Amino acid sequence: MTALTQIDLATAIRWPFHPTEILPGLLHNIVSVSGGKDSTALLLLAIAQGAPNLRAVFADTGNEHELTLEYIDYLEQATGVTIERRRADFSRQIARKREFIATKWRAQGVAESIVEAALQVLQPTGIPFLDLCLWKGRFPSRKAQFCTEELKRNVIIEQVMLPLMDGQNMIMSWQGVRRDESDVRRYLAECDEVGGGLYNYRPILKWDVAAVFEAHRYMGIKPNPLYTLGAGRVGCMPCINCRKGELREIAARWPEVIDRIEHWENLVRQASKRQGATFFPGANFAGGNEKSRKGEFIQNLTPAEVVSIANIRQVVEWSKTTRGGVQYDLIASDGETDATACSSAYGLCDSDWQPVRIEEAAA
C-alpha cells in the first residue's frame, strides 16, 4: 500500500458547511454507516468536526457478515455515537404479489405446480435482502441494482429523513463515496440539493484510499477485520458485484455463506414464474460452458440450463479457475489451505493493523 497520507480531519474542509445561509429551522447531520472503510471514515470526520445534531444510521440488509454487525457494535462503543439500526419491510409487497400470483398467474395459464410453489415460499422472512428478492422473483444484478435503493437509500430517507423534513429544517445526508471508486462517482458534486431542505453531502469525495485508512488511524479506530480476511468491499456478503477472487476467499473462509446463498436461490427460484433465478446472472458464466463454446448463447438456454451453469456452487467452482474457466488456478487453490491467514487488498497485513477481536478493540 502507498504511504499513509497525513491529514488533519478538523481542517479537512470548511466547517460548518452550509449550502445556504438561510436556516429557519435546525441543521441535522445524518451519516450513513455500513461498517465499510469509507462510511467509517465519514463518521469519524463528522465527529472530528463536531457536526451538530449528528445521527449515524446503519441500514441492515440481512446479508451482512456477522463480523460487520460486530464491527458496528464496536464502532458505536469506541466513538460514543449511537448507531441506529434500520431495516426495510416488504410484507405489504409480498402480500400483493401473493394476490397477483393467485389470480393473474392462474388466469395466464401458469402451471398450478408453479403457482402453488410460489405461494408456499412467498412469506415474509424478516430478512430484508431475501424478502426483497422473493417479492421481485429474482436477485439484483449490475444492470438492475435495485438492492441499494430498496434496502439502504429508501430505508434511511423514509424512516429517518422524511420525519425531519418540515419545511424549516436542513438535512445533510452524509455519503461516503469517493471519486476514484468508479467513473460514475467521478463526476458527482460535493454537495447537491435534493429538495425539501434535504442535501446530499460528500465530504470525502476527493480522498484516496490511503487517506481513508489514515482517518481510522488518526481517530484510533480499527478497520473492519474483514479487510484483513480477503474482503475488497464490506457490505453484503457476498455482494452481487464481488470480484472473482473475493468470492473464492468467501467460499474458503466461510462456507456457511455459500450454503445460505444456495438456500436463498432455491427459495427465490420457486417465487419466480420461470424458476431460473440465480444469485449471479447466468450470462456472466456462460463463457466457460461447453454449450456456449459451441455457439449457444445464454438467451437460448432454458431456465433449468441457466441454473445448472450459474447456481452459486457452479460460480464458486468458476472462481477457482483461470483463462475464462478453462482450467483451475492451482496457485490460488494452494492459498486456500490456510483460510485464517491475513489477506488484504489494501496492504493492512503489512502495516500496524492486525486482525483483532472486536471486544478487545473496544476495551
XYZ file of C-alpha atoms in Angstrom:
363
model
C 0.000 0.000 0.000
C 1.151 3.554 -0.614
C 2.400 5.593 2.297
C -0.393 6.759 4.548
C -1.478 10.303 3.801
C -1.131 12.757 6.654
C -4.440 14.556 7.111
C -5.967 16.838 9.693
C -9.627 15.890 9.932
C -10.559 19.014 11.853
C -9.493 21.266 8.979
C -10.056 18.932 6.021
C -12.858 21.175 4.715
C -14.555 24.372 5.799
C -16.938 23.792 8.696
C -19.668 24.471 9.492
C -20.642 23.712 5.902
C -23.875 25.415 4.843
C -25.130 25.179 1.259
C -27.375 28.124 2.070
C -27.181 30.998 4.516
C -30.899 30.789 5.314
C -31.728 28.290 8.050
C -35.090 28.933 9.761
C -35.063 25.522 11.480
C -32.393 23.133 12.714
C -29.431 21.587 10.911
C -29.478 17.777 11.068
C -26.442 15.736 10.014
C -27.307 12.154 9.039
C -24.348 9.849 8.397
C -24.968 6.557 6.590
C -22.770 3.862 8.157
C -22.244 0.464 6.513
C -19.275 -0.820 8.511
C -17.006 -0.338 5.498
C -13.876 1.792 5.374
C -15.399 4.822 3.615
C -18.503 5.186 5.754
C -16.399 4.720 8.898
C -14.021 7.481 7.774
C -17.087 9.608 7.043
C -18.439 9.140 10.574
C -15.024 9.894 12.074
C -14.809 13.090 10.027
C -18.233 14.220 11.257
C -17.187 13.530 14.851
C -13.860 15.347 14.449
C -15.609 18.395 13.020
C -18.254 18.457 15.737
C -21.194 18.210 13.326
C -24.324 19.310 15.256
C -27.344 17.034 15.667
C -25.311 14.103 14.419
C -27.132 10.824 13.782
C -25.442 7.691 12.475
C -27.677 5.174 10.713
C -26.945 1.588 9.679
C -29.325 0.059 7.118
C -29.264 -3.653 7.930
C -29.873 -5.656 4.732
C -29.820 -9.055 6.427
C -26.984 -10.065 4.075
C -24.035 -8.733 6.083
C -21.320 -10.871 7.613
C -21.502 -11.352 11.368
C -18.137 -9.586 11.737
C -19.634 -6.458 10.185
C -22.515 -6.486 12.668
C -19.987 -6.876 15.490
C -17.925 -4.057 13.987
C -20.951 -1.735 14.068
C -21.256 -2.524 17.798
C -17.545 -1.815 18.283
C -17.749 1.441 16.334
C -20.640 2.594 18.489
C -18.738 1.789 21.685
C -15.427 3.267 20.507
C -16.855 6.560 19.205
C -19.637 7.067 21.733
C -22.075 7.792 18.891
C -25.297 5.793 18.858
C -25.704 3.987 15.533
C -29.364 3.451 14.705
C -30.247 0.108 13.115
C -32.928 0.320 10.424
C -34.466 -2.409 8.255
C -36.710 -2.474 5.217
C -40.057 -4.284 5.473
C -41.569 -5.835 2.338
C -44.564 -7.539 3.987
C -47.115 -5.475 2.047
C -45.367 -6.008 -1.277
C -45.204 -9.767 -0.688
C -48.909 -9.849 0.227
C -49.793 -8.023 -3.000
C -47.641 -10.412 -5.027
C -49.369 -13.398 -3.461
C -52.709 -11.980 -4.566
C -51.328 -11.302 -8.060
C -49.997 -14.852 -8.396
C -53.188 -16.444 -7.105
C -55.278 -14.552 -9.674
C -53.207 -13.358 -12.642
C -50.810 -16.285 -12.943
C -53.701 -18.749 -12.922
C -55.575 -16.612 -15.468
C -52.473 -16.676 -17.664
C -52.408 -20.453 -17.590
C -49.281 -20.812 -15.482
C -48.908 -24.390 -14.294
C -50.641 -24.999 -10.970
C -47.497 -26.607 -9.554
C -45.563 -23.361 -10.173
C -48.355 -21.255 -8.660
C -48.537 -23.412 -5.530
C -44.763 -23.441 -5.118
C -44.638 -19.637 -5.338
C -47.478 -19.174 -2.852
C -45.776 -21.553 -0.436
C -42.466 -19.649 -0.295
C -43.916 -16.139 -0.557
C -43.995 -15.421 3.163
C -42.063 -12.596 4.888
C -38.901 -13.981 6.475
C -37.784 -10.815 8.273
C -34.557 -10.862 6.248
C -34.760 -7.703 4.086
C -32.493 -8.906 1.266
C -34.274 -12.248 0.923
C -37.752 -10.708 1.212
C -36.856 -8.184 -1.498
C -35.754 -10.977 -3.838
C -38.850 -13.052 -3.071
C -41.013 -10.053 -3.915
C -39.129 -9.351 -7.143
C -38.837 -13.030 -8.070
C -35.156 -12.509 -8.862
C -31.838 -11.330 -7.454
C -30.353 -7.884 -8.177
C -27.728 -7.567 -10.892
C -25.239 -4.996 -12.086
C -27.799 -3.709 -14.610
C -30.713 -3.916 -12.182
C -29.127 -2.985 -8.865
C -32.373 -2.316 -7.034
C -30.903 -3.613 -3.766
C -29.086 -0.370 -2.908
C -32.186 1.737 -3.421
C -34.653 -0.579 -1.707
C -32.508 -1.777 1.212
C -30.459 1.317 2.028
C -31.422 4.559 0.330
C -35.214 4.310 0.739
C -34.942 2.967 4.289
C -32.906 5.910 5.537
C -34.924 8.504 3.622
C -38.326 7.176 4.687
C -37.538 6.208 8.269
C -35.033 8.895 9.257
C -35.049 11.904 6.934
C -38.689 12.389 5.925
C -39.847 12.923 9.540
C -37.336 15.805 9.764
C -38.439 17.478 6.521
C -40.891 20.041 7.882
C -40.007 22.887 5.516
C -37.814 24.556 8.125
C -35.007 22.105 8.867
C -31.913 21.462 6.775
C -30.933 17.801 6.498
C -27.407 16.966 5.390
C -27.194 13.395 4.133
C -23.513 12.482 4.546
C -22.446 9.953 1.903
C -19.107 8.134 1.950
C -18.440 7.996 -1.770
C -15.104 8.736 -3.433
C -14.294 9.749 -6.998
C -11.606 7.130 -7.547
C -14.087 4.298 -6.947
C -15.856 4.493 -10.318
C -16.407 6.647 -13.404
C -19.968 7.396 -12.293
C -18.839 8.783 -8.937
C -16.028 10.781 -10.541
C -18.472 13.436 -11.685
C -20.546 13.759 -8.536
C -20.726 17.120 -6.788
C -19.537 17.534 -3.229
C -22.970 18.833 -2.318
C -26.248 18.928 -4.207
C -29.815 19.777 -3.268
C -32.464 17.072 -3.344
C -35.351 19.291 -2.283
C -37.434 19.960 0.801
C -34.368 21.007 2.784
C -32.501 17.759 2.021
C -28.934 17.894 0.665
C -26.524 15.150 -0.359
C -23.125 15.869 1.173
C -19.961 14.016 0.093
C -17.017 15.436 2.052
C -14.562 12.593 1.305
C -15.227 12.681 -2.438
C -11.615 13.675 -3.219
C -9.940 11.338 -0.713
C -7.871 8.374 -1.820
C -7.948 5.023 -0.025
C -4.766 5.847 1.932
C -6.468 8.913 3.417
C -9.466 6.780 4.376
C -7.355 4.387 6.434
C -5.341 7.270 7.863
C -8.615 8.694 9.190
C -9.081 5.442 11.113
C -5.540 5.704 12.472
C -5.918 9.394 13.349
C -9.024 8.669 15.437
C -7.672 5.428 16.945
C -10.257 3.210 15.263
C -9.500 -0.267 13.912
C -10.747 -1.015 10.383
C -13.361 -3.693 9.852
C -11.460 -7.007 10.285
C -12.935 -8.300 7.033
C -10.383 -6.124 5.219
C -7.664 -8.422 6.576
C -9.601 -11.538 5.618
C -9.632 -11.090 1.860
C -12.603 -8.723 1.513
C -12.181 -5.968 -1.050
C -15.519 -4.429 -0.166
C -17.587 -4.592 3.019
C -21.359 -4.664 2.994
C -23.388 -7.537 1.661
C -21.690 -10.920 1.995
C -21.387 -11.604 -0.836
C -22.190 -8.530 -2.884
C -23.655 -9.126 -6.341
C -20.662 -7.141 -7.653
C -17.965 -9.006 -5.739
C -14.766 -9.884 -7.571
C -13.868 -13.402 -8.657
C -11.013 -13.685 -6.151
C -13.174 -12.308 -3.356
C -15.832 -14.952 -3.935
C -13.111 -17.609 -3.810
C -11.944 -16.220 -0.447
C -15.503 -16.204 0.902
C -16.063 -19.828 -0.087
C -12.771 -20.892 1.525
C -13.146 -18.919 4.755
C -16.913 -19.006 5.305
C -18.532 -21.970 3.516
C -21.696 -21.339 5.525
C -22.211 -18.161 3.482
C -22.337 -20.239 0.297
C -24.791 -22.613 1.995
C -27.023 -19.654 2.812
C -26.951 -18.286 -0.721
C -27.763 -21.742 -2.103
C -30.803 -21.898 0.186
C -31.898 -18.416 -0.890
C -31.506 -19.353 -4.557
C -33.868 -22.294 -4.060
C -36.478 -20.091 -2.387
C -36.329 -17.247 -4.893
C -36.384 -19.714 -7.773
C -39.715 -21.047 -6.517
C -41.077 -17.489 -6.299
C -40.192 -16.919 -9.953
C -42.516 -17.766 -12.841
C -39.629 -19.021 -14.991
C -37.882 -20.653 -11.999
C -34.445 -19.672 -13.266
C -33.267 -17.266 -10.542
C -29.581 -17.371 -9.588
C -27.629 -15.061 -7.262
C -25.196 -14.145 -10.041
C -26.525 -13.603 -13.602
C -26.114 -16.633 -15.839
C -24.676 -14.549 -18.682
C -21.542 -13.929 -16.617
C -20.615 -17.594 -16.537
C -21.606 -18.963 -19.938
C -18.121 -18.326 -21.333
C -16.597 -21.453 -19.825
C -19.601 -23.623 -20.548
C -19.344 -26.281 -23.245
C -22.595 -25.218 -24.890
C -21.502 -21.615 -25.118
C -18.264 -22.621 -26.837
C -20.400 -24.353 -29.447
C -22.146 -21.029 -30.100
C -25.236 -21.482 -27.958
C -25.791 -18.134 -26.243
C -27.213 -17.768 -22.760
C -30.527 -16.358 -24.023
C -31.181 -19.606 -25.855
C -30.832 -21.732 -22.742
C -33.815 -22.905 -20.727
C -34.140 -21.660 -17.118
C -33.040 -25.092 -15.896
C -29.916 -24.923 -18.064
C -29.119 -21.439 -16.778
C -29.414 -22.689 -13.218
C -27.149 -25.635 -13.996
C -24.277 -23.361 -15.077
C -24.870 -20.325 -12.827
C -26.019 -21.613 -9.442
C -23.838 -20.498 -6.552
C -21.967 -23.824 -6.355
C -21.001 -23.617 -10.015
C -19.955 -19.973 -9.683
C -17.724 -20.838 -6.714
C -16.061 -23.508 -8.857
C -15.613 -20.936 -11.620
C -13.999 -18.536 -9.124
C -11.191 -21.081 -8.688
C -10.306 -21.066 -12.384
C -8.270 -19.029 -14.833
C -8.435 -18.463 -18.597
C -12.185 -17.909 -18.675
C -12.974 -21.004 -16.638
C -10.912 -23.361 -18.777
C -8.566 -24.583 -16.022
C -8.202 -24.406 -12.250
C -5.905 -21.787 -10.755
C -3.508 -24.032 -8.859
C -1.655 -21.140 -7.223
C -4.877 -19.666 -5.814
C -6.031 -23.109 -4.701
C -2.831 -23.570 -2.687
C -3.643 -20.394 -0.770
C -6.977 -21.823 0.342
C -5.274 -24.321 2.647
C -4.960 -21.630 5.336
C -8.314 -19.878 5.426
C -7.324 -17.971 8.594
C -4.293 -16.254 7.049
C -4.240 -12.462 6.796
C -5.071 -11.255 3.296
C -5.681 -7.605 2.420
C -6.148 -5.771 -0.871
C -5.079 -2.595 0.960
C -1.804 -3.797 2.463
C -3.173 -3.921 6.002
C -1.343 -7.173 6.699
C 1.967 -5.364 6.150
C 1.120 -2.412 8.392
C 0.345 -1.918 12.068
C -3.235 -3.061 11.535
C -3.784 -6.690 12.503
C -6.968 -8.755 12.826
C -8.354 -8.204 16.322
C -11.277 -9.390 18.353
C -13.975 -6.741 18.313
C -14.481 -6.794 22.082
C -10.731 -6.373 22.666
C -10.552 -3.396 20.315
C -13.407 -1.681 22.141
C -11.801 -2.230 25.577
